[in-house]
Coordinates of C-alpha atoms and ligand atoms in Angstrom, one line a residue:
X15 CA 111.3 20.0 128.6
X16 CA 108.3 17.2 128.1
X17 CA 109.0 15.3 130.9
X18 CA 106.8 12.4 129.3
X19 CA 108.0 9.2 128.9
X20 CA 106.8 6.6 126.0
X21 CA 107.9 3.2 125.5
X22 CA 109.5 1.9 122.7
X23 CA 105.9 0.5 120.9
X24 CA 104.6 4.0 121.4
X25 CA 107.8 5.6 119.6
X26 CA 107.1 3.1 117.2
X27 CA 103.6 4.8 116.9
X28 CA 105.0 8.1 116.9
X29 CA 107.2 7.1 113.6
X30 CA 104.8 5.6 111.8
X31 CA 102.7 8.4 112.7
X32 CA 104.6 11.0 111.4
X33 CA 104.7 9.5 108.1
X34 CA 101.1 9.0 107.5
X35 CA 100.7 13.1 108.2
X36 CA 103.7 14.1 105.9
X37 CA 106.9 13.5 107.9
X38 CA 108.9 10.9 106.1
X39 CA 111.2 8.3 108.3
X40 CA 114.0 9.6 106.5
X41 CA 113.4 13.0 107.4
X42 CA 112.9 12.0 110.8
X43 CA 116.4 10.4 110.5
X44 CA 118.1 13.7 109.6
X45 CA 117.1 15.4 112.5
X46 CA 117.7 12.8 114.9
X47 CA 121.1 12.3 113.4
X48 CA 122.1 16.2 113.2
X49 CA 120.6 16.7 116.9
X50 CA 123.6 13.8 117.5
X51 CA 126.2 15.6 115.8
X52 CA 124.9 19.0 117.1
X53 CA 124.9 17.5 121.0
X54 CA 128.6 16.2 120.1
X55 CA 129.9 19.4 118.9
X56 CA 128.4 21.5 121.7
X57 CA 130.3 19.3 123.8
X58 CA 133.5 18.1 122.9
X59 CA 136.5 19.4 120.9
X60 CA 137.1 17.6 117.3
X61 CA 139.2 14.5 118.3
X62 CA 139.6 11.1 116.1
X63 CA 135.7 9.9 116.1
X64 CA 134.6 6.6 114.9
X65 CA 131.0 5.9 114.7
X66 CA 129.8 2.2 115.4
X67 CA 126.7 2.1 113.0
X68 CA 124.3 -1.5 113.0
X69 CA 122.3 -3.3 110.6
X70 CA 119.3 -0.5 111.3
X71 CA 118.1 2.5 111.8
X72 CA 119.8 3.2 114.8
X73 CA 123.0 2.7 112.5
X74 CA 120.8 5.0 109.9
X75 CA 121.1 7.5 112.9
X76 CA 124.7 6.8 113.3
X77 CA 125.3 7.5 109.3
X78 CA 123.8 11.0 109.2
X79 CA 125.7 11.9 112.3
X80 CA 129.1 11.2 110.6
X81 CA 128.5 13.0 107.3
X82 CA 127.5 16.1 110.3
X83 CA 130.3 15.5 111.7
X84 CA 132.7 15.2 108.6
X85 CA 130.8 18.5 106.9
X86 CA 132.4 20.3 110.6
X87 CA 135.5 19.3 109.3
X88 CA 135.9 16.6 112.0
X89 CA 138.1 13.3 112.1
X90 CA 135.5 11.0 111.7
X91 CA 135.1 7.3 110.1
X92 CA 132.0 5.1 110.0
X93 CA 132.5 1.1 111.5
X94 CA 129.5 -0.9 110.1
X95 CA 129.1 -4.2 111.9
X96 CA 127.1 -5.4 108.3
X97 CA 128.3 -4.5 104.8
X98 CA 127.2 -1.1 103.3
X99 CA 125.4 -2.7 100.8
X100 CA 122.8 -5.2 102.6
X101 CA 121.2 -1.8 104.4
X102 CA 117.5 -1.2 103.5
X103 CA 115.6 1.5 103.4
X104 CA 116.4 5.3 105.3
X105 CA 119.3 3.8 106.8
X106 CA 120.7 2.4 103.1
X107 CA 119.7 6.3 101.7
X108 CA 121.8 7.8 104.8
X109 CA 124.7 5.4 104.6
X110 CA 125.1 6.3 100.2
X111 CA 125.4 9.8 101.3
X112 CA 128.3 9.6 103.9
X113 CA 131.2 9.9 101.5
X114 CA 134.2 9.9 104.6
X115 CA 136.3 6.4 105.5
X116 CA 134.5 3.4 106.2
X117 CA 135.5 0.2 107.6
X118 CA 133.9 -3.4 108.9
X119 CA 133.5 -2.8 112.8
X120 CA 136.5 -5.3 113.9
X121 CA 139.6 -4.4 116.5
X122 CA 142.0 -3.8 114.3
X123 CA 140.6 -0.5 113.0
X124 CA 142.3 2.9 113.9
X125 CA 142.1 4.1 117.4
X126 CA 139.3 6.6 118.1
X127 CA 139.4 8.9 121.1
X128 CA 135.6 9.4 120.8
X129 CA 133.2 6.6 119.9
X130 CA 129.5 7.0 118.5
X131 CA 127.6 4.0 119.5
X132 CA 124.3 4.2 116.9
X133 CA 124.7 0.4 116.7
X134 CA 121.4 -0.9 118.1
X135 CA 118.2 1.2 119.7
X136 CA 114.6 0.6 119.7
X137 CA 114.9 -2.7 117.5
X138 CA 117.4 -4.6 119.7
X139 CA 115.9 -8.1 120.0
X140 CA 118.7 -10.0 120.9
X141 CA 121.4 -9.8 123.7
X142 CA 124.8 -8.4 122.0
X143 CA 126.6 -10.7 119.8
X144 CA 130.3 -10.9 117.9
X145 CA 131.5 -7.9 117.1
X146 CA 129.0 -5.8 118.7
X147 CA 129.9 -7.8 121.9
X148 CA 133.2 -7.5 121.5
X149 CA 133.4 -3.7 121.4
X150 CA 130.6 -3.1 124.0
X151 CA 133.1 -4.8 126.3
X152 CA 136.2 -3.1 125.0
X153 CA 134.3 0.5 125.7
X154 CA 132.9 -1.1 129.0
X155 CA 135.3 1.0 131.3
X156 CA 135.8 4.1 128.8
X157 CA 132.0 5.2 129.1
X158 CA 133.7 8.3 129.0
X159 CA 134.2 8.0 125.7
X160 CA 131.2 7.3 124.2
X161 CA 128.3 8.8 122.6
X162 CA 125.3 6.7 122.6
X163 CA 122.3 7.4 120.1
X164 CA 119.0 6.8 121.4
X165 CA 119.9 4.1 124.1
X166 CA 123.4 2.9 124.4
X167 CA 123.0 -1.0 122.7
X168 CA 122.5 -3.5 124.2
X169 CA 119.7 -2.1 126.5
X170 CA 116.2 -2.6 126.1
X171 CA 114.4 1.1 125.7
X172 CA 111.2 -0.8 127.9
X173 CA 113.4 -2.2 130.7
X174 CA 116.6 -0.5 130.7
X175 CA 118.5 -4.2 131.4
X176 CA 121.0 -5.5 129.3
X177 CA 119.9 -8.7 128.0
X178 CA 123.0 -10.7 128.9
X179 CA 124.9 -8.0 130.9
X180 CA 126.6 -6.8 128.2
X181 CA 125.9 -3.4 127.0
X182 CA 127.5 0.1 126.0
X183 CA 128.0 2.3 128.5
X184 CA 127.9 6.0 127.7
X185 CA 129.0 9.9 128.9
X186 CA 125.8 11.4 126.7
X187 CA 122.9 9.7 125.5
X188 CA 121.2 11.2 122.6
X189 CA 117.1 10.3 121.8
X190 CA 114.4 11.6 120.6
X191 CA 111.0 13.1 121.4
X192 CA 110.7 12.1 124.7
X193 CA 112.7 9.6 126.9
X194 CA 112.0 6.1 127.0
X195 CA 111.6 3.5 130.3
X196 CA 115.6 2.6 129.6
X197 CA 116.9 6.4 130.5
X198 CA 115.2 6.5 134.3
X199 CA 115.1 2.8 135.1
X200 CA 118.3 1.5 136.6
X201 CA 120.8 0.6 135.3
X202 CA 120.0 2.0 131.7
X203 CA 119.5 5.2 133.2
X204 CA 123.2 5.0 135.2
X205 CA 124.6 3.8 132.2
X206 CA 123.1 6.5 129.9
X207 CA 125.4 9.7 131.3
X208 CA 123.8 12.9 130.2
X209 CA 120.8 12.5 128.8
X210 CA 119.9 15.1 126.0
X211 CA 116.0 14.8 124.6
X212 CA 116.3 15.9 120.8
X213 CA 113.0 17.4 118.6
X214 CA 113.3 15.8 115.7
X215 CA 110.4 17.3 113.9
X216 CA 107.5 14.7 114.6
X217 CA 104.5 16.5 114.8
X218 CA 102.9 17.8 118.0
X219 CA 99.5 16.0 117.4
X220 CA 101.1 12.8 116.7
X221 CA 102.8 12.6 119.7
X222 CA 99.6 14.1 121.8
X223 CA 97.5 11.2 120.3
X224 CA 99.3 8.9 122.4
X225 CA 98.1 9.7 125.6
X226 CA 101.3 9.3 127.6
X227 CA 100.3 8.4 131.0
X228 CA 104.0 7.6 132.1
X229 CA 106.1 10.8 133.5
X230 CA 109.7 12.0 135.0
X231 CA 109.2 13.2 138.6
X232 CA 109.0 17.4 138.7
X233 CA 108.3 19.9 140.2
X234 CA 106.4 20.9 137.0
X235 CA 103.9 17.9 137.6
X236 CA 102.4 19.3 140.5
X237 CA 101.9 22.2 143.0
X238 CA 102.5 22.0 146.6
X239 CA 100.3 22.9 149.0
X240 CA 101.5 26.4 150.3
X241 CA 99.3 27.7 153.3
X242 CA 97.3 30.5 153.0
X243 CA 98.3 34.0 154.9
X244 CA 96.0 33.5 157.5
X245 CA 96.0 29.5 157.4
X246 CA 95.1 28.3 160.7
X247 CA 97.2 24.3 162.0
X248 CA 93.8 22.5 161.6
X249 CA 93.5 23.1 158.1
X250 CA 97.3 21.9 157.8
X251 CA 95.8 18.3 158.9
X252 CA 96.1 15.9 161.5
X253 CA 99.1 13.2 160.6
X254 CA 98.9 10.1 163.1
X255 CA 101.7 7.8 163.3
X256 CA 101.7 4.3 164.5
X257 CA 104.6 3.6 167.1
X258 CA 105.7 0.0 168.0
X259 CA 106.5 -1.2 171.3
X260 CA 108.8 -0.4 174.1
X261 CA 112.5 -0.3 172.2
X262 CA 110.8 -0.2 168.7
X263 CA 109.6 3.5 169.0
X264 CA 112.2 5.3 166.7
X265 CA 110.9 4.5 163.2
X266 CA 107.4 6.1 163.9
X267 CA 109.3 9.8 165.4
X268 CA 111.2 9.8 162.1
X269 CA 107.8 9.4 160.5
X270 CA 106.0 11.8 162.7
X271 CA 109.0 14.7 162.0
X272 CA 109.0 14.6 158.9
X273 CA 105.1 14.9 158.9
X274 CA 105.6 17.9 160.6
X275 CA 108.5 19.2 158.3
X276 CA 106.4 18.1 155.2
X277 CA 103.8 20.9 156.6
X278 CA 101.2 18.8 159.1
X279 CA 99.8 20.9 161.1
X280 CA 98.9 18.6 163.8
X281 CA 101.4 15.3 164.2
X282 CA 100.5 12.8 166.9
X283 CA 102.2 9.6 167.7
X284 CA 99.9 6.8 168.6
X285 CA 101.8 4.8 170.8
X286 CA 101.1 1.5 172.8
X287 CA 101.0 1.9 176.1
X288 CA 104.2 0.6 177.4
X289 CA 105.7 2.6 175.2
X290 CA 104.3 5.7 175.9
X291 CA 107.1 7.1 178.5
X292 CA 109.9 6.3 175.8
X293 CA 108.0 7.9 173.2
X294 CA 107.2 11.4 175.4
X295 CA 110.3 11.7 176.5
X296 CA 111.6 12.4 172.8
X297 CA 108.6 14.6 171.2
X298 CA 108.0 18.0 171.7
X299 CA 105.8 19.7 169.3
X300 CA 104.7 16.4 168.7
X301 CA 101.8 14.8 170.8
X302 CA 101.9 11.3 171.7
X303 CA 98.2 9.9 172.3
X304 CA 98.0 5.9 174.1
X305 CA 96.4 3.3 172.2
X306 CA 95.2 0.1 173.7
X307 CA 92.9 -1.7 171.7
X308 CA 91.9 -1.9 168.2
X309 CA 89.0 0.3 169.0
X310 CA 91.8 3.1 169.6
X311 CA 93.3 2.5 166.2
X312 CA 90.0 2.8 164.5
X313 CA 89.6 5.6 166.4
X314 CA 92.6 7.2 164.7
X315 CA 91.7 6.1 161.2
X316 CA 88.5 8.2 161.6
X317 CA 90.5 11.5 163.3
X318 CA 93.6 11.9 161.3
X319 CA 93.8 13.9 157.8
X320 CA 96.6 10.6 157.2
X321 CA 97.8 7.8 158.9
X322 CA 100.8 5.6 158.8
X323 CA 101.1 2.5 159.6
X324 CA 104.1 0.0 159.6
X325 CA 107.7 2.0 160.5
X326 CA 108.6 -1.2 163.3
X327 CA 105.0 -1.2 164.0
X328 CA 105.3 -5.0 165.1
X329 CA 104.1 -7.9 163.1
X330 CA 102.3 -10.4 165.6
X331 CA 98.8 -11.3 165.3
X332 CA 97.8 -8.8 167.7
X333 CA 99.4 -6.1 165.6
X334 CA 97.3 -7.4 162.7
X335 CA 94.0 -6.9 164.3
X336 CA 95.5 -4.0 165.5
X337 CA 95.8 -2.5 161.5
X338 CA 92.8 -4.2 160.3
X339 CA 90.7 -2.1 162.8
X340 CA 92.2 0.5 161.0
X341 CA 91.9 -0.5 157.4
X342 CA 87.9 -1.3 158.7
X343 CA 87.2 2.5 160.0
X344 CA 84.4 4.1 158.6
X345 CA 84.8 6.8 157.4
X346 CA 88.6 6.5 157.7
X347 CA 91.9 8.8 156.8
X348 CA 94.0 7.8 153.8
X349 CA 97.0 5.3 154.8
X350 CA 100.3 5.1 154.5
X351 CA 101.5 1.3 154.9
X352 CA 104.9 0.5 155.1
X353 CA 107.3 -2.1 156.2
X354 CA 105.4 -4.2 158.9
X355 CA 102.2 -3.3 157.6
X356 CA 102.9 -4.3 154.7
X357 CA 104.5 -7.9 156.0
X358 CA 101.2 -8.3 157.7
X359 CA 99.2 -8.1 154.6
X360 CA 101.3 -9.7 152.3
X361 CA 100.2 -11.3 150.3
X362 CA 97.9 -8.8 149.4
X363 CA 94.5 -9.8 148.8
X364 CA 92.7 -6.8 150.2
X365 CA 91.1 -3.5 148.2
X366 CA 92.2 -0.7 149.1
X367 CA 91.4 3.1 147.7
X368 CA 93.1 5.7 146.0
X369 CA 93.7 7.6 148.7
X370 CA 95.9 5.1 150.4
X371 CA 99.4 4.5 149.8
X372 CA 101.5 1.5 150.3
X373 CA 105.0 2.0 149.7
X374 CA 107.2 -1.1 149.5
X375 CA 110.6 -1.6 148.6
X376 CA 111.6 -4.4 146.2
X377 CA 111.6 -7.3 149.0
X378 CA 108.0 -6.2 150.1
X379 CA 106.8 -5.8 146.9
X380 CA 107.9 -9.6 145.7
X381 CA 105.9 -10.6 149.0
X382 CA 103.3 -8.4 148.7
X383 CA 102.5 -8.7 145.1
X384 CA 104.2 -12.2 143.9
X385 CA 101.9 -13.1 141.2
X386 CA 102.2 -9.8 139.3
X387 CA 106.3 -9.4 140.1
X388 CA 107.5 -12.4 138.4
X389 CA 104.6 -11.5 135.4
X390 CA 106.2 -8.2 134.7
X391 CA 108.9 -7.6 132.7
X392 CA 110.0 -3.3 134.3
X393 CA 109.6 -1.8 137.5
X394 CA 106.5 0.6 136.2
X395 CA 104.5 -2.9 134.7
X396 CA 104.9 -4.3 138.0
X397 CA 104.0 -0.9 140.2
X398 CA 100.9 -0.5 137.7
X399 CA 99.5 -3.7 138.1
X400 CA 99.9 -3.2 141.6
X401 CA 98.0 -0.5 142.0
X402 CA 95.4 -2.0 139.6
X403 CA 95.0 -4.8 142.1
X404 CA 94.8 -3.1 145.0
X405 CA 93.2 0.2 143.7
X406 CA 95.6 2.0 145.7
X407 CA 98.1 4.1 145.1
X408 CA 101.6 1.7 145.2
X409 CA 105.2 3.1 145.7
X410 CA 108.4 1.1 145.0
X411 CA 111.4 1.9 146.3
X412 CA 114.6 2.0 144.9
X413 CA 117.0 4.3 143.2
X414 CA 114.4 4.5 140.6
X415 CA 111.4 4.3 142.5
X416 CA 108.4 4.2 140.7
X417 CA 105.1 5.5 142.1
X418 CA 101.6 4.2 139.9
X419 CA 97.5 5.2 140.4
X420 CA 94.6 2.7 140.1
X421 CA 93.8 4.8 137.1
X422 CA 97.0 3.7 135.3
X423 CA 99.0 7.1 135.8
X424 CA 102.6 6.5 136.7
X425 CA 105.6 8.4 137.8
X426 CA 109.4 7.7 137.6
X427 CA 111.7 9.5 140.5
X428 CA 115.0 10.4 139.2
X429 CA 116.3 12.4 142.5
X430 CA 118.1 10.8 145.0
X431 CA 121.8 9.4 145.9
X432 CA 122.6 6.1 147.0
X433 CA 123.3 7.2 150.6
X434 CA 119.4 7.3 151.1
X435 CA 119.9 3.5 151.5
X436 CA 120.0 3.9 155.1
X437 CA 117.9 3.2 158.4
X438 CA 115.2 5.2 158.8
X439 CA 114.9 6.8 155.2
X440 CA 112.0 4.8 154.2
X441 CA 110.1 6.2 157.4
X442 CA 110.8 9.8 156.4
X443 CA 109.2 9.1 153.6
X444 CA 105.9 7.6 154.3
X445 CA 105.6 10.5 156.9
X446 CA 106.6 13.3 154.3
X447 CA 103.9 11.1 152.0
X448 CA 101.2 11.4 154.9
X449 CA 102.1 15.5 155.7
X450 CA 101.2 15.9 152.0
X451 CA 97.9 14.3 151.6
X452 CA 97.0 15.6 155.7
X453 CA 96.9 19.0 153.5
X454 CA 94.8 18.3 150.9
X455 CA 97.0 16.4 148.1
X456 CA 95.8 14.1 146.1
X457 CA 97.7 10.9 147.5
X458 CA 99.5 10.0 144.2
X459 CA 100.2 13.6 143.8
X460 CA 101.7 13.4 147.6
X461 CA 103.4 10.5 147.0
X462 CA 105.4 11.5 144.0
X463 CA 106.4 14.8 145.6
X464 CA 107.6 13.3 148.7
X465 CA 109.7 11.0 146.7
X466 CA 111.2 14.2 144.7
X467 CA 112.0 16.5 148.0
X468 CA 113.3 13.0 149.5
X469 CA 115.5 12.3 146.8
X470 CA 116.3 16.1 146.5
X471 CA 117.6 15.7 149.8
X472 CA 120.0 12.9 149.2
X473 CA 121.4 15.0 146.8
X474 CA 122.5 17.6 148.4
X475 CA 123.5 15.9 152.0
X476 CA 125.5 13.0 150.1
X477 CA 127.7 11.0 152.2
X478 CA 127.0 11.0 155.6
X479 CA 123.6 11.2 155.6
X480 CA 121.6 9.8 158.1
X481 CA 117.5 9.9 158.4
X482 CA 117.0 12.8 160.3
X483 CA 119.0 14.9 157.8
X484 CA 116.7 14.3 155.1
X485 CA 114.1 15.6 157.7
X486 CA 116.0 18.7 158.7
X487 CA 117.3 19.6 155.3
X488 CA 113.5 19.7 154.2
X489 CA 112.5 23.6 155.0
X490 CA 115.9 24.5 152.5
X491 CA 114.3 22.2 149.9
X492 CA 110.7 23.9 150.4
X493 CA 112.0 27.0 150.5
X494 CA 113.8 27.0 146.8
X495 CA 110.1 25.4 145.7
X496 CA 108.2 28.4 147.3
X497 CA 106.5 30.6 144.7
X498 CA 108.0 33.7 144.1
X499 CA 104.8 35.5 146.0
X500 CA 104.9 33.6 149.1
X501 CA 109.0 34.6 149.3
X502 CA 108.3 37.9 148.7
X503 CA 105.9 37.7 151.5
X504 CA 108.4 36.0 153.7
X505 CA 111.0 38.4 153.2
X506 CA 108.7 41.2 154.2
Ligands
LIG611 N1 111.2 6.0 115.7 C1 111.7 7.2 115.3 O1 111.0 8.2 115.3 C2 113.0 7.2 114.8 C3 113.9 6.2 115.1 N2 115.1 6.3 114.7 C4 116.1 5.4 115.1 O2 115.8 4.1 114.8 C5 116.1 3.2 115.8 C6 115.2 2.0 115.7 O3 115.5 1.4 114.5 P1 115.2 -0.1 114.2 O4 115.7 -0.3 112.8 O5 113.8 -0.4 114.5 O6 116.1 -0.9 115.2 P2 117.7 -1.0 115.4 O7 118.4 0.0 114.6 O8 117.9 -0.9 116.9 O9 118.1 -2.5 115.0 C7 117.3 -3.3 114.3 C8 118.0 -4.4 113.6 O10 118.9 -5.1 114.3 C9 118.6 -6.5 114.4 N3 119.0 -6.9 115.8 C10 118.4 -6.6 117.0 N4 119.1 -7.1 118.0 C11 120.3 -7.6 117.5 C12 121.4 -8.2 118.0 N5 121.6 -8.3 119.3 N6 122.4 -8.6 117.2 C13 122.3 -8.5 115.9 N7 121.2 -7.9 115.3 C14 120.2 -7.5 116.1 C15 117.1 -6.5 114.2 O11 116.7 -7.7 113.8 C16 117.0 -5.4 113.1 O12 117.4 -5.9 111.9 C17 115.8 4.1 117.0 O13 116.5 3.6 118.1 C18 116.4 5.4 116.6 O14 117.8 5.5 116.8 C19 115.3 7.3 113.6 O15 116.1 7.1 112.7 C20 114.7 8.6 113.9 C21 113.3 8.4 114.0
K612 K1 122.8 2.9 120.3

């Protein structure tokens, strides 16, 4: 499956497109509204089915899906929310050939036990209204029951918000040639259900002419680094990790672990010195070095392969010579900023490269970056400008975190589970971030990868979790992503 993503001008693009090299619209409409009957039938036993079908092509969608539906011998009835007869265009040619019961979309209509919402999709401009209102908040708490074609109405395909809160919730989500912003940004993508990604016959070269810069997270977007058969611990790289002060030493050995679970060959906490007992008394296989002065942490900048900076780092003014002796290194190791690092900074005003990472949650990101947060209108805008600004590589957090290049390449991360929101996940993952690029990754490559393994691991450890799970559970996680070469090699 194309894990591309377009937005809702691009689709736009696509359609119009299509027509100009000898796809017509309405033929465009056929498939899309077969692939929804198709998706339906596949799924559900025949069962009393009215389809809600609005004022456009959405509703055009919603038409040819009935007469499917109906042709299978299925109880199904259309509910326009606008008269038959004040339809233009494809969706006035697909409503004239529907020939089953219609009625005006109002509550008194017969009761449905499955419900096709095709009443608005790429063209909604307006937050739901009336009717349309009315039975978005009648289906509210029956998702379950509904079948939503292209996005379920009421949210925006860009944003995946509900203009005024009030939206359609669905169990399966029908739309076509790729998925839009609204099916991985939350909430649209919670309030989507299954998510099925119909062809609907626009052609290849069309759709390549957009240059689609905007992706799923998946394994199929990149390759981890697998060590060679003879690969020696220096040429897995050298992570460093910043540790804060006496008491405020556990963020950085989260970090540093999961450096060295990500693959690091070499993983040394860099810890002030009255810190240094607390911190050697907890690490094994991982070195603790004392830092003093801000020579010491430009020192480290130059040595590591990666260094992170900011799990309870400390946020004084000491601490922020401290990290701008590291930012000023030359030549320096890619960073990872998080949390205090990025309070330090914030707001940001300095350049970066795109080797460095800053990964902020939502909170860090408004301080960080205030100018271009209240300017943007989606989660990828935002993260994109970001990293345009600070021609870095930029992370945000979240349940759909987004991760975004200088160059204007961005990635959406659909793994994960809400019990990741706990203390001491965001360190594993800027030291999962840093193990990635200390072997060679490119750091938006790392970055989205460590995002996918960490969300991977939310998955499957669910409730319960705590950080160092997501640490642990890591070598099942690689192992299931090891080629089929390197198991067989494993396994002798
Ligand atoms: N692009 C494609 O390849 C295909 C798209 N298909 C389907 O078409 C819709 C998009 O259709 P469009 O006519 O542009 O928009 P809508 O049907 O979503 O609605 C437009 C219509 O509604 C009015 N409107 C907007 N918001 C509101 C509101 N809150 N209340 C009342 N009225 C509103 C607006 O002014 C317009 O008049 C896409 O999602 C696909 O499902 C295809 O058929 C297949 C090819
Ligand atoms: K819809």
């Amino acid at each position: 499956m194309s894990r591309e993503i377009i937005t809702v001008e691009e689709m736009r693009a696509i359609d119009a497109g299509s027509a100009a090299a000898g796809v017509p619209t309405r033929t465009l409409m056929e498939n899309a509204g077969r692939a929804v009957a198709d998706a339906i039938v596949a799924r559900f036993k025949p069962r009393p089915t009215a389809v809600l079908c609005g004022p456009g092509n959405n509703g055009g969608d919603g038409w040819v899906a009935a007469r499917y539906l109906l042709e299978r011998g299925w109880p199904v009835w259309v509910e326009t929310l606008v008269p038959r007869d004040t339809l233009k265009g494809d969706a006035k040619d697909a409503a004239a050939a529907f020939t089953g019961e219609t009625y005006a979309l109002s509550r008194d209509n017969p009761r449905a036990e499955l419900v096709v919402d095709a009443l608005f999709g790429a063209g909604l401009s307006r937050p739901l209204e009336g009717e349309a209102a009315r039975a978005a908040n009648a289906f509210w708490k029956r998702a379950d029951r509904v079948v939503a074609i292209d996005v379920p109405s009421g949210i925006d395909g860009d944003t995946g918000m509900a203009l005024n809160e009030i939206s359609f919730g669905a169990a399966l989500t029908v739309t076509f040639v790729s998925k839009k912003p609204a099916h991985v940004l939350m909430p649209g993508r919670a309030l989507c259900g299954e998510i099925v990604v119909a062809d609907i016959g626009a052609p290849e070269d069309v759709v390549a002419a957009q240059k689609v810069s905007l992706f799923e997270n998946d394994p199929s977007l990149w390759s981890l680094p697998w060590p060679e058969p003879d690969a020696h611990k220096n040429e897995r790289g050298h992570v460093i990790v910043a540790s804060g002060g006496r008491a405020r030493t556990g963020a950085a050995r989260l970090s540093a672990r999961a450096a060295l679970r990500g693959g690091a060959g070499l993983v040394t906490v860099l810890s002030p010195p009255d810190a240094l007992d607390e911190n050697a008394a907890q690490l094994t296989a991982i070195m603790v070095r004392e830092a003093r002065d801000e020579a010491a942490y430009a020192q480290a900048a130059r040595i590591a392969r990666a260094l992170v900076i900011g799990p309870a780092f400390g946020t004084s003014d000491d601490h922020y010579k401290l990290l701008l002796a590291a930012i000023g290194a030359e030549p320096r190791a890619p960073l990872v900023l998080d949390a205090d690092a990025l309070t330090l900074l914030s707001p940001i005003t300095h350049g970066f490269t795109s080797r460095d990472v800053l990964t902020p949650h939502v909170g860090e990101f408004r301080r960080a970056f205030p100018g271009i947060w209240s300017s943007s209108s989606n989660r990828i805008d935002a993260t994109r400008a970001a990293a345009a600004y600070a021609r870095c590589v930029v992370l945000l957090k979240g349940p759909d975190t987004v991760i975004a290049a200088p160059d204007g390449r961005a990635i959406v991360n659909t793994t994960g589970s809400p019990f990741l929101a706990t203390a001491g996940s965001g360190d594993v993952l800027a030291g999962l971030i840093a193990a990635l690029i200390s072997q060679g990754m490119e750091s938006f490559e790392a970055a989205a990868v460590a995002v996918w393994l960490h969300g991977k691991a939310g998955e499957r450890l669910g409730p319960g979790l705590i950080a160092e799970d997501v640490t642990e559970i890591l070598p099942a996680i690689l192992n299931d992503l090891a080629p089929m070469d390197l198991k067989a090699a494993l396994n002798g």
